[in-house]
CSV table of C-alpha atoms in Angstrom, one decimal:
chain,number,residue,atom,x,y,z
A,27,MET,CA,-16.3,-37.0,6.7
A,28,LEU,CA,-18.4,-33.7,6.8
A,29,VAL,CA,-19.5,-31.3,3.7
A,30,SER,CA,-17.6,-28.3,5.6
A,31,ASP,CA,-14.8,-30.0,7.0
A,32,LEU,CA,-14.6,-32.2,3.1
A,33,PHE,CA,-14.0,-28.4,1.9
A,34,THR,CA,-12.1,-27.3,4.5
A,35,GLU,CA,-9.3,-29.9,3.2
A,36,ILE,CA,-9.9,-29.5,-0.8
A,37,TYR,CA,-8.5,-26.3,-0.2
A,38,ILE,CA,-5.9,-26.6,1.6
A,39,SER,CA,-4.6,-29.3,-1.1
A,40,ILE,CA,-5.3,-27.1,-3.1
A,41,THR,CA,-3.8,-24.0,-1.9
A,42,ALA,CA,-0.6,-26.2,-0.5
A,43,ASN,CA,1.5,-25.3,-4.1
A,44,LYS,CA,-0.6,-22.8,-5.4
A,45,VAL,CA,2.5,-22.9,-8.8
A,46,ARG,CA,1.3,-26.8,-9.8
A,47,THR,CA,-2.0,-25.9,-9.8
A,48,GLY,CA,-2.0,-22.6,-11.4
A,49,LEU,CA,-0.4,-23.9,-13.8
A,50,THR,CA,-2.0,-27.2,-14.3
A,51,ILE,CA,-5.6,-25.4,-13.8
A,52,LEU,CA,-4.1,-23.6,-16.6
A,53,GLY,CA,-3.9,-25.9,-19.1
A,54,ILE,CA,-8.6,-26.4,-18.4
A,55,VAL,CA,-8.8,-22.5,-18.7
A,56,ILE,CA,-7.0,-22.8,-22.5
A,57,GLY,CA,-9.1,-26.2,-23.5
A,58,ILE,CA,-11.9,-23.9,-22.7
A,59,ALA,CA,-11.9,-20.8,-23.9
A,60,SER,CA,-9.7,-22.3,-27.1
A,61,VAL,CA,-13.3,-24.4,-27.8
A,62,ILE,CA,-15.2,-21.6,-27.1
A,63,VAL,CA,-13.2,-18.7,-29.2
A,64,MET,CA,-13.1,-22.2,-32.2
A,65,ILE,CA,-17.0,-22.7,-32.8
A,66,ALA,CA,-17.6,-19.3,-32.1
A,67,ILE,CA,-15.6,-18.5,-35.3
A,68,GLY,CA,-16.7,-20.7,-37.5
A,69,THR,CA,-20.4,-20.1,-37.0
A,70,GLY,CA,-19.7,-16.1,-37.4
A,71,SER,CA,-18.1,-16.9,-40.5
A,72,GLN,CA,-20.8,-19.1,-41.3
A,73,LYS,CA,-23.7,-16.2,-40.1
A,74,ALA,CA,-21.5,-13.7,-42.1
A,75,ILE,CA,-21.1,-16.4,-45.4
A,76,GLU,CA,-25.1,-16.1,-45.2
A,77,ALA,CA,-25.2,-13.0,-44.9
A,78,SER,CA,-23.3,-11.6,-47.6
A,79,ILE,CA,-25.2,-14.2,-49.5
A,80,GLN,CA,-28.4,-13.7,-49.1
A,81,SER,CA,-27.8,-9.8,-49.6
A,82,VAL,CA,-28.9,-9.5,-53.0
A,83,GLY,CA,-31.6,-11.5,-52.6
A,84,SER,CA,-31.7,-15.3,-51.1
A,85,ASN,CA,-35.1,-15.5,-53.8
A,86,LEU,CA,-31.8,-15.7,-57.2
A,87,LEU,CA,-31.6,-17.6,-59.8
A,88,THR,CA,-28.4,-16.8,-61.8
A,89,ILE,CA,-27.6,-18.4,-65.7
A,90,GLN,CA,-24.7,-18.7,-67.3
A,91,PRO,CA,-23.1,-20.3,-70.6
A,92,GLY,CA,-21.3,-23.6,-70.1
A,93,GLN,CA,-22.6,-27.1,-69.8
A,94,GLN,CA,-23.5,-28.2,-65.8
A,95,ARG,CA,-20.5,-31.1,-64.9
A,96,SER,CA,-19.9,-33.2,-61.5
A,97,PHE,CA,-16.5,-32.2,-59.6
A,98,GLY,CA,-14.9,-35.2,-61.7
A,99,GLY,CA,-16.0,-34.1,-64.9
A,100,GLY,CA,-14.9,-30.3,-64.8
A,101,ALA,CA,-17.5,-27.7,-66.2
A,102,ARG,CA,-17.0,-24.9,-69.5
A,103,SER,CA,-16.9,-21.8,-67.1
A,104,SER,CA,-18.9,-18.4,-68.9
A,105,GLY,CA,-15.6,-16.7,-70.5
A,106,THR,CA,-15.0,-19.9,-72.6
A,107,THR,CA,-18.6,-20.1,-73.5
A,108,GLN,CA,-20.7,-18.1,-75.6
A,109,SER,CA,-24.1,-18.8,-76.1
A,110,LEU,CA,-26.8,-16.4,-73.9
A,111,THR,CA,-28.0,-13.2,-75.5
A,112,LEU,CA,-30.5,-10.3,-74.7
A,113,ASP,CA,-33.2,-12.0,-76.5
A,114,ASP,CA,-32.6,-15.5,-73.9
A,115,ALA,CA,-33.1,-12.8,-71.1
A,116,THR,CA,-36.5,-10.7,-72.5
A,117,ALA,CA,-37.6,-14.1,-73.5
A,118,ILE,CA,-37.8,-16.0,-69.9
A,119,THR,CA,-39.7,-11.4,-68.8
A,120,GLU,CA,-42.8,-12.2,-71.3
A,121,LYS,CA,-43.2,-15.9,-71.0
A,122,ILE,CA,-42.2,-17.6,-67.2
A,123,ASP,CA,-45.3,-15.9,-64.8
A,124,ARG,CA,-43.7,-16.7,-61.4
A,125,VAL,CA,-40.4,-13.9,-62.6
A,126,ALA,CA,-40.3,-10.4,-60.4
A,127,ALA,CA,-37.5,-8.7,-62.8
A,128,VAL,CA,-34.9,-10.3,-64.5
A,129,ALA,CA,-30.9,-8.8,-64.9
A,130,PRO,CA,-29.2,-10.0,-68.7
A,131,THR,CA,-25.2,-8.7,-66.4
A,132,VAL,CA,-22.4,-8.7,-68.9
A,133,SER,CA,-19.5,-8.4,-67.4
A,134,GLY,CA,-14.8,-8.5,-67.5
A,135,ASN,CA,-12.2,-6.6,-65.7
A,136,GLU,CA,-10.6,-2.5,-66.6
A,137,GLN,CA,-8.2,-0.5,-66.1
A,138,ILE,CA,-9.1,2.5,-64.6
A,139,ILE,CA,-7.5,5.5,-63.8
A,140,ALA,CA,-10.1,9.1,-61.7
A,141,ASN,CA,-7.8,11.7,-59.4
A,142,GLY,CA,-3.8,10.7,-61.3
A,143,ASN,CA,-5.0,7.2,-58.6
A,144,ASN,CA,-5.8,4.1,-61.3
A,145,ALA,CA,-6.6,0.6,-60.0
A,146,ASN,CA,-8.2,-2.6,-61.9
A,147,ALA,CA,-11.8,-3.1,-61.0
A,148,SER,CA,-14.1,-5.2,-62.0
A,149,ILE,CA,-16.8,-3.8,-64.8
A,150,SER,CA,-20.5,-4.5,-64.7
A,151,GLY,CA,-23.1,-3.8,-68.0
A,152,VAL,CA,-25.9,-3.8,-66.0
A,153,THR,CA,-29.4,-2.7,-67.4
A,154,GLU,CA,-31.9,-1.0,-64.8
A,155,ALA,CA,-33.1,-4.3,-63.3
A,156,TYR,CA,-29.8,-5.0,-62.0
A,157,ALA,CA,-30.1,-2.7,-58.4
A,158,GLN,CA,-33.4,-4.7,-57.5
A,159,VAL,CA,-32.8,-8.3,-58.3
A,160,ASN,CA,-29.5,-7.9,-57.0
A,161,ASN,CA,-30.9,-5.7,-54.1
A,162,ILE,CA,-28.3,-2.8,-54.4
A,163,THR,CA,-29.6,0.5,-53.4
A,164,VAL,CA,-27.7,3.8,-53.9
A,165,ALA,CA,-26.7,5.9,-50.9
A,166,SER,CA,-26.0,9.4,-53.5
A,167,GLY,CA,-26.4,10.1,-57.1
A,168,ALA,CA,-28.4,7.3,-59.2
A,169,PHE,CA,-28.8,3.7,-60.4
A,170,ILE,CA,-28.1,2.8,-64.1
A,171,SER,CA,-31.9,3.8,-65.4
A,172,ASP,CA,-33.0,2.8,-69.0
A,173,VAL,CA,-32.4,5.4,-70.6
A,174,HIS,CA,-28.7,4.9,-70.2
A,175,GLU,CA,-29.4,1.8,-71.4
A,176,LYS,CA,-31.0,2.8,-74.6
A,177,LYS,CA,-28.6,5.9,-74.7
A,178,ARG,CA,-26.0,4.0,-74.4
A,179,ALA,CA,-24.7,6.8,-72.0
A,180,LYS,CA,-20.7,7.0,-71.1
A,181,VAL,CA,-21.5,7.2,-67.6
A,182,VAL,CA,-21.0,4.5,-64.2
A,183,VAL,CA,-21.9,3.3,-60.9
A,184,ILE,CA,-19.0,3.1,-58.3
A,185,GLY,CA,-18.9,0.5,-55.1
A,186,PRO,CA,-18.3,2.2,-51.7
A,187,ASP,CA,-14.9,1.0,-52.6
A,188,MET,CA,-13.2,1.8,-55.1
A,189,ARG,CA,-14.9,5.4,-55.0
A,190,ASP,CA,-12.1,5.4,-51.5
A,191,GLU,CA,-9.4,3.6,-53.4
A,192,ILE,CA,-9.6,6.0,-56.2
A,193,PHE,CA,-10.4,9.8,-54.6
A,194,GLY,CA,-10.7,9.0,-51.0
A,195,ALA,CA,-13.1,8.5,-48.3
A,196,ASP,CA,-16.3,9.0,-48.1
A,197,VAL,CA,-15.7,12.4,-51.1
A,198,ASN,CA,-19.0,13.2,-52.3
A,199,VAL,CA,-17.2,12.0,-56.3
A,200,VAL,CA,-21.1,12.3,-58.4
A,201,GLY,CA,-21.0,14.6,-61.7
A,202,GLN,CA,-17.3,13.1,-61.4
A,203,LYS,CA,-14.9,12.3,-64.1
A,204,ILE,CA,-13.1,8.5,-63.9
A,205,ARG,CA,-11.3,7.1,-67.7
A,206,ILE,CA,-12.3,3.3,-69.2
A,207,GLY,CA,-10.2,2.0,-71.6
A,208,GLY,CA,-9.5,5.1,-72.8
A,209,LEU,CA,-12.8,6.4,-73.1
A,210,ASN,CA,-14.0,9.0,-70.1
A,211,PHE,CA,-16.9,8.6,-68.0
A,212,THR,CA,-19.0,10.2,-65.2
A,213,ILE,CA,-19.3,8.9,-62.6
A,214,ILE,CA,-24.6,8.8,-61.6
A,215,GLY,CA,-24.4,7.3,-58.7
A,216,VAL,CA,-22.6,5.1,-55.0
A,217,PRO,CA,-24.5,2.4,-53.5
A,218,ASP,CA,-24.7,1.3,-50.3
A,219,ALA,CA,-22.0,-0.6,-48.7
A,220,LYS,CA,-22.6,-4.5,-48.5
A,221,GLY,CA,-20.0,-5.0,-46.0
A,222,GLY,CA,-18.3,-7.1,-48.8
A,223,SER,CA,-14.4,-6.8,-49.2
A,224,GLY,CA,-12.2,-8.5,-51.6
A,225,PHE,CA,-11.5,-8.6,-55.5
A,226,GLY,CA,-14.5,-8.4,-57.6
A,227,SER,CA,-17.7,-8.0,-54.4
A,228,SER,CA,-20.0,-5.3,-55.4
A,229,ASP,CA,-18.2,-2.3,-52.6
A,230,ASP,CA,-15.2,-2.6,-55.2
A,231,ALA,CA,-17.8,-3.3,-59.0
A,232,VAL,CA,-18.1,-0.5,-61.2
A,233,TYR,CA,-21.8,0.0,-63.8
A,234,MET,CA,-22.1,1.4,-66.3
A,235,PRO,CA,-24.8,0.3,-69.1
A,236,LEU,CA,-25.0,-2.3,-70.6
A,237,SER,CA,-25.4,-1.5,-74.5
A,238,THR,CA,-21.6,0.1,-73.5
A,239,TYR,CA,-20.7,-2.7,-71.9
A,240,GLN,CA,-21.1,-3.9,-74.5
A,241,GLN,CA,-20.1,-1.9,-77.7
A,242,TYR,CA,-17.0,0.0,-76.1
A,243,PHE,CA,-15.5,-2.5,-74.1
A,244,ALA,CA,-17.5,-6.6,-75.4
A,245,GLY,CA,-17.6,-6.1,-78.9
A,246,ASP,CA,-20.4,-8.3,-78.8
A,247,ALA,CA,-23.7,-8.9,-77.9
A,248,TYR,CA,-23.0,-12.2,-75.6
A,249,LEU,CA,-24.0,-11.8,-71.9
A,250,SER,CA,-22.1,-12.9,-68.9
A,251,SER,CA,-25.2,-14.2,-66.7
A,252,ILE,CA,-28.7,-13.7,-66.4
A,253,SER,CA,-30.3,-13.2,-63.0
A,254,VAL,CA,-33.5,-13.8,-62.3
A,255,ASN,CA,-35.5,-12.4,-59.3
A,256,ILE,CA,-38.9,-15.3,-58.5
A,257,ALA,CA,-42.2,-13.2,-56.8
A,258,GLU,CA,-42.6,-16.7,-54.1
A,259,GLN,CA,-40.0,-18.4,-52.2
A,260,ASP,CA,-41.9,-21.4,-52.9
A,261,GLN,CA,-42.2,-21.4,-56.4
A,262,MET,CA,-38.1,-21.9,-57.3
A,263,THR,CA,-37.7,-24.9,-58.6
A,264,ILE,CA,-40.2,-23.9,-60.2
A,265,ALA,CA,-39.9,-21.3,-62.1
A,266,GLU,CA,-36.0,-23.3,-62.6
A,267,ASP,CA,-38.0,-25.7,-64.3
A,268,GLU,CA,-39.2,-24.1,-66.4
A,269,ILE,CA,-36.9,-22.0,-67.5
A,270,THR,CA,-34.6,-24.1,-67.8
A,271,ALA,CA,-37.2,-25.7,-70.8
A,272,LEU,CA,-37.7,-22.4,-72.2
A,273,LEU,CA,-33.7,-21.9,-73.2
A,274,LEU,CA,-33.7,-25.9,-74.1
A,275,THR,CA,-36.1,-23.8,-76.4
A,276,GLN,CA,-34.5,-20.4,-77.8
A,277,HIS,CA,-31.6,-22.7,-78.6
A,278,LYS,CA,-32.6,-25.2,-80.2
A,279,ILE,CA,-31.5,-28.2,-78.1
A,280,ALA,CA,-33.7,-31.8,-77.8
A,281,ASN,CA,-31.7,-33.3,-74.2
A,282,ALA,CA,-31.2,-30.8,-71.1
A,283,ASP,CA,-27.7,-32.6,-71.0
A,284,ASP,CA,-26.1,-31.3,-73.7
A,285,ALA,CA,-27.7,-27.5,-72.2
A,286,ASP,CA,-25.1,-25.4,-73.6
A,287,PHE,CA,-26.4,-22.7,-69.4
A,288,ASN,CA,-26.8,-23.3,-65.4
A,289,ILE,CA,-28.5,-22.3,-62.9
A,290,ARG,CA,-27.3,-21.7,-60.0
A,291,ASN,CA,-30.4,-21.3,-57.6
A,292,GLN,CA,-28.9,-19.1,-54.2
A,293,ALA,CA,-31.2,-21.7,-51.9
A,294,ASP,CA,-29.0,-23.7,-53.0
A,295,ILE,CA,-26.4,-21.6,-52.6
A,296,ILE,CA,-26.7,-20.6,-49.5
A,297,ALA,CA,-27.9,-24.4,-48.1
A,298,MET,CA,-25.3,-25.9,-49.4
A,299,THR,CA,-22.2,-23.1,-47.9
A,300,SER,CA,-23.5,-24.4,-44.2
A,301,SER,CA,-22.8,-27.6,-45.1
A,302,VAL,CA,-19.6,-27.2,-45.3
A,303,THR,CA,-19.1,-23.9,-42.4
A,304,GLY,CA,-20.4,-26.3,-40.7
A,305,THR,CA,-18.5,-28.0,-41.2
A,306,MET,CA,-15.3,-26.3,-40.4
A,307,THR,CA,-17.3,-24.8,-37.4
A,308,ILE,CA,-16.8,-29.2,-35.8
A,309,LEU,CA,-13.4,-29.3,-37.1
A,310,LEU,CA,-12.8,-26.4,-35.5
A,311,GLY,CA,-14.3,-26.9,-32.0
A,312,ALA,CA,-12.6,-30.8,-31.9
A,313,VAL,CA,-9.3,-29.5,-32.8
A,314,ALA,CA,-9.6,-26.7,-30.1
A,315,GLY,CA,-10.5,-30.1,-28.0
A,316,ILE,CA,-7.6,-31.5,-28.5
A,317,SER,CA,-6.4,-29.2,-25.6
A,318,LEU,CA,-9.4,-30.0,-22.8
A,319,VAL,CA,-7.7,-34.4,-23.9
A,320,VAL,CA,-4.2,-32.7,-22.4
A,321,GLY,CA,-5.7,-30.4,-20.2
A,322,GLY,CA,-7.3,-33.7,-18.2
A,323,ILE,CA,-4.5,-35.3,-18.6
A,324,GLY,CA,-2.3,-32.5,-15.8
A,325,ILE,CA,-5.3,-32.6,-14.0
A,326,MET,CA,-4.6,-36.9,-14.0
A,327,ASN,CA,-0.4,-36.3,-13.4
A,328,MET,CA,-1.2,-33.5,-10.0
A,329,MET,CA,-3.6,-36.0,-8.5
A,330,LEU,CA,-1.6,-39.5,-8.9
A,331,THR,CA,1.4,-36.6,-7.9
A,332,THR,CA,-0.3,-35.4,-4.9
A,333,VAL,CA,-1.1,-39.0,-4.0
A,334,THR,CA,1.9,-40.0,-3.8
A,335,GLU,CA,3.3,-37.1,-1.6
A,336,ARG,CA,0.1,-37.4,0.7
A,337,THR,CA,0.8,-41.9,1.1
A,338,ARG,CA,1.5,-41.2,5.0
A,339,GLU,CA,-2.5,-38.9,5.3
A,340,ILE,CA,-4.2,-41.0,3.5
A,341,GLY,CA,-3.0,-43.8,6.1
A,342,LEU,CA,-3.3,-42.6,9.1
A,343,ARG,CA,-7.1,-41.3,8.1
A,344,LYS,CA,-8.2,-44.8,7.4
A,345,ALA,CA,-5.8,-45.7,10.5
A,346,ILE,CA,-8.8,-43.5,12.4
A,347,GLY,CA,-11.9,-44.8,10.7
A,348,ALA,CA,-12.0,-43.0,7.2
A,349,GLY,CA,-13.4,-45.7,4.9
A,350,GLN,CA,-12.3,-45.9,0.7
A,351,LYS,CA,-15.7,-44.3,-0.1
A,352,ASP,CA,-14.2,-41.2,1.8
A,353,ILE,CA,-11.1,-41.1,0.5
A,354,LYS,CA,-12.1,-42.1,-3.3
A,355,GLN,CA,-14.9,-39.1,-3.1
A,356,GLN,CA,-12.6,-36.8,-1.7
A,357,PHE,CA,-9.3,-37.7,-4.3
A,358,LEU,CA,-12.6,-36.7,-7.4
A,359,LEU,CA,-14.0,-34.1,-5.2
A,360,GLU,CA,-10.2,-32.2,-5.8
A,361,SER,CA,-9.8,-33.0,-9.6
A,362,ILE,CA,-14.2,-31.8,-10.6
A,363,VAL,CA,-13.2,-29.1,-8.6
A,364,LEU,CA,-9.9,-28.0,-9.8
A,365,THR,CA,-11.4,-28.4,-13.4
A,366,PHE,CA,-14.5,-26.6,-12.5
A,367,LEU,CA,-12.1,-23.9,-11.4
A,368,GLY,CA,-10.9,-23.6,-14.9
A,369,GLY,CA,-13.9,-24.2,-16.4
A,370,MET,CA,-15.6,-20.9,-15.3
A,371,ILE,CA,-12.2,-18.9,-16.0
A,372,GLY,CA,-12.0,-20.7,-20.2
A,373,ILE,CA,-15.6,-19.9,-20.6
A,374,PHE,CA,-14.7,-15.9,-18.7
A,375,LEU,CA,-11.6,-16.2,-21.0
A,376,GLY,CA,-13.2,-16.9,-24.3
A,377,VAL,CA,-16.1,-15.0,-24.5
A,378,THR,CA,-14.0,-12.0,-23.8
A,379,ILE,CA,-11.4,-13.0,-26.6
A,380,SER,CA,-14.5,-13.5,-29.6
A,381,TYR,CA,-16.4,-10.4,-28.6
A,382,GLY,CA,-12.6,-8.9,-28.2
A,383,LEU,CA,-11.8,-10.0,-32.5
A,384,ASP,CA,-15.1,-9.4,-33.5
A,385,HIS,CA,-15.6,-5.7,-31.9
A,386,PHE,CA,-12.5,-4.7,-33.8
A,387,GLY,CA,-13.7,-6.6,-36.6
A,388,ILE,CA,-10.0,-8.5,-37.1
A,389,THR,CA,-12.6,-11.6,-37.8
A,390,SER,CA,-16.7,-12.6,-37.7
A,391,THR,CA,-17.4,-13.5,-34.4
A,392,GLN,CA,-20.4,-15.1,-32.9
A,393,VAL,CA,-20.7,-17.5,-29.9
A,394,SER,CA,-22.9,-20.1,-29.3
A,395,HIS,CA,-24.9,-21.0,-26.3
A,396,PHE,CA,-24.2,-24.0,-27.1
A,397,SER,CA,-20.1,-23.9,-26.9
A,398,ILE,CA,-20.1,-21.9,-23.9
A,399,ILE,CA,-22.6,-25.2,-22.5
A,400,LEU,CA,-20.3,-27.7,-24.0
A,401,SER,CA,-16.5,-26.5,-22.7
A,402,PHE,CA,-18.6,-25.9,-18.8
A,403,SER,CA,-20.3,-30.2,-19.3
A,404,VAL,CA,-16.9,-31.5,-20.5
A,405,SER,CA,-14.7,-30.1,-18.0
A,406,ALA,CA,-17.1,-32.0,-15.5
A,407,VAL,CA,-16.4,-34.2,-17.5
A,408,ILE,CA,-12.7,-34.0,-17.6
A,409,GLY,CA,-13.4,-34.2,-13.8
A,410,ILE,CA,-14.3,-37.4,-13.4
A,411,VAL,CA,-12.3,-39.1,-16.0
A,412,PHE,CA,-9.2,-38.0,-14.5
A,413,GLY,CA,-9.3,-37.3,-11.5
A,414,TYR,CA,-11.5,-40.8,-10.8
A,415,TYR,CA,-8.4,-43.4,-11.0
A,416,PRO,CA,-6.3,-41.7,-9.5
A,417,ALA,CA,-9.1,-41.3,-6.1
A,418,GLN,CA,-9.1,-44.8,-6.5
A,419,ARG,CA,-5.8,-45.7,-6.6
A,420,ALA,CA,-5.3,-43.5,-3.2
A,421,ALA,CA,-8.8,-45.2,-1.7
A,422,LYS,CA,-7.7,-48.9,-2.0
A,423,LEU,CA,-4.6,-48.3,-0.4
A,424,ASN,CA,-3.4,-50.9,2.3
A,425,PRO,CA,-3.0,-48.6,5.4
A,426,ILE,CA,-1.0,-50.3,7.1
A,427,HIS,CA,1.6,-49.5,4.3
A,428,ALA,CA,0.8,-45.8,3.6
A,429,LEU,CA,1.7,-45.2,7.6
A,430,ARG,CA,5.1,-46.5,6.9
A,431,TYR,CA,6.1,-44.6,3.6
A,432,GLU,CA,9.3,-42.6,3.6
C-alpha cells in the first residue's frame, strides 16, 4: 500500500466517527497536560523554596540552643532550652578566623498596635550584623545600628507585609510610632521584600535592637539563635567543626554528644529540601501518569471497536491481496496518529496552564524540557503498546470468516 493511500485510509477512519475519536483523544490530552502541569508545579515549588532559603545566604550556619537528636529521639527546642549568650557570639567573632559576620538574635511574638490596627507579629532583637548575615537591604530609612544597640533605643524596622497590614500599601512609615507591649517605638526603616509569606516570614517580621528586646521583653540575657556567615563556601564544614569545638569549651562540655546547642548548615538544608521536593515532583508526575494509562486503555478500546466494525473491510482487503503486515501497519499507525494528535494538544494545553498558574500568581511553576520530551515519548509508546494488540488481531482475521461477518 502506498504511503499516501495509507494516510488517506487513516484520515477516513478517524473522521468517520468524530465524537468517538474526539473523546478518545481527550483521554490522552488530559493525561499529557496533567503530567506537564504536575511536574511544572513540583519543579516550580522546588525552585521557589531553594530561592527562599538561599535569599538569606548559602554560607550560613545557624546555632540554636537544644541538643541535636534523631527523629526517633526528638529534640529540645530553643523554647525549652536556654544555653546561648552574647559571650558565645563574641567568642565566635574573635576566635574563628573563617567567620565573616556573626548575628546574635532573640525573638518572640508580641501584639503590635498602630494606626488604629493591631497584629500579632514575630519580633526579633538583632544587631547591625543581622542585615549582612541575612542579606537584608533597606528600601526606606535605615536598619538597626550599633548606636541603637548601645543606647537600647526604642526603634524598630518593620517588614513590608507588616507595614501594609498596619498602615496600608506602600505608605511611608519612617518616623511613625507603633506600640509594642505597652511601649512606644519609632519606625526607622522598611526592608526590601523577599517574597516570603506566612506568619514569621522576614516580610512580616519586626526588628528592634537586641539590647532593647532583652531589657523590655526577654527578661534575661539568653539568645534564641546565633547566625554565622562564613567567608568561603568551601570552608563551611571546617568552620562548623571549629565553632562546635569552641562552644563546647565555652559551655564546659567534654562530650560532644552532650552539647546543649545544635548547628544547622544552610547548604545541608538546601540539599535536604531539594531531595524532598524532588521526590514530591516525581510523585506528582507519577499520579498524573495514571491518567495517561487510562487514556491508553481508551485508545485500545476504540481500536478494538474499529476492528470489529471493519471486519468485512479487512476480509475484503485480504481477499484482494493485502497481507498481514499491511493490515497490522494500518491499524497500528492509526493508533499512533491518535496518540500523536492527543500528545501535541496535551503539550500545548499543559504548557499554557503552567504558565497561566505562574503568571496569575496562583502557584510557582517551571516548565522543563524534560517533562515535554517525557510526555511526548510516553504518548508515542502508548500508541504503539495499546495499538499493537488491536492491530495484531485485525491482521490475523481469517478473510473468509471476515467476509461472512454481519
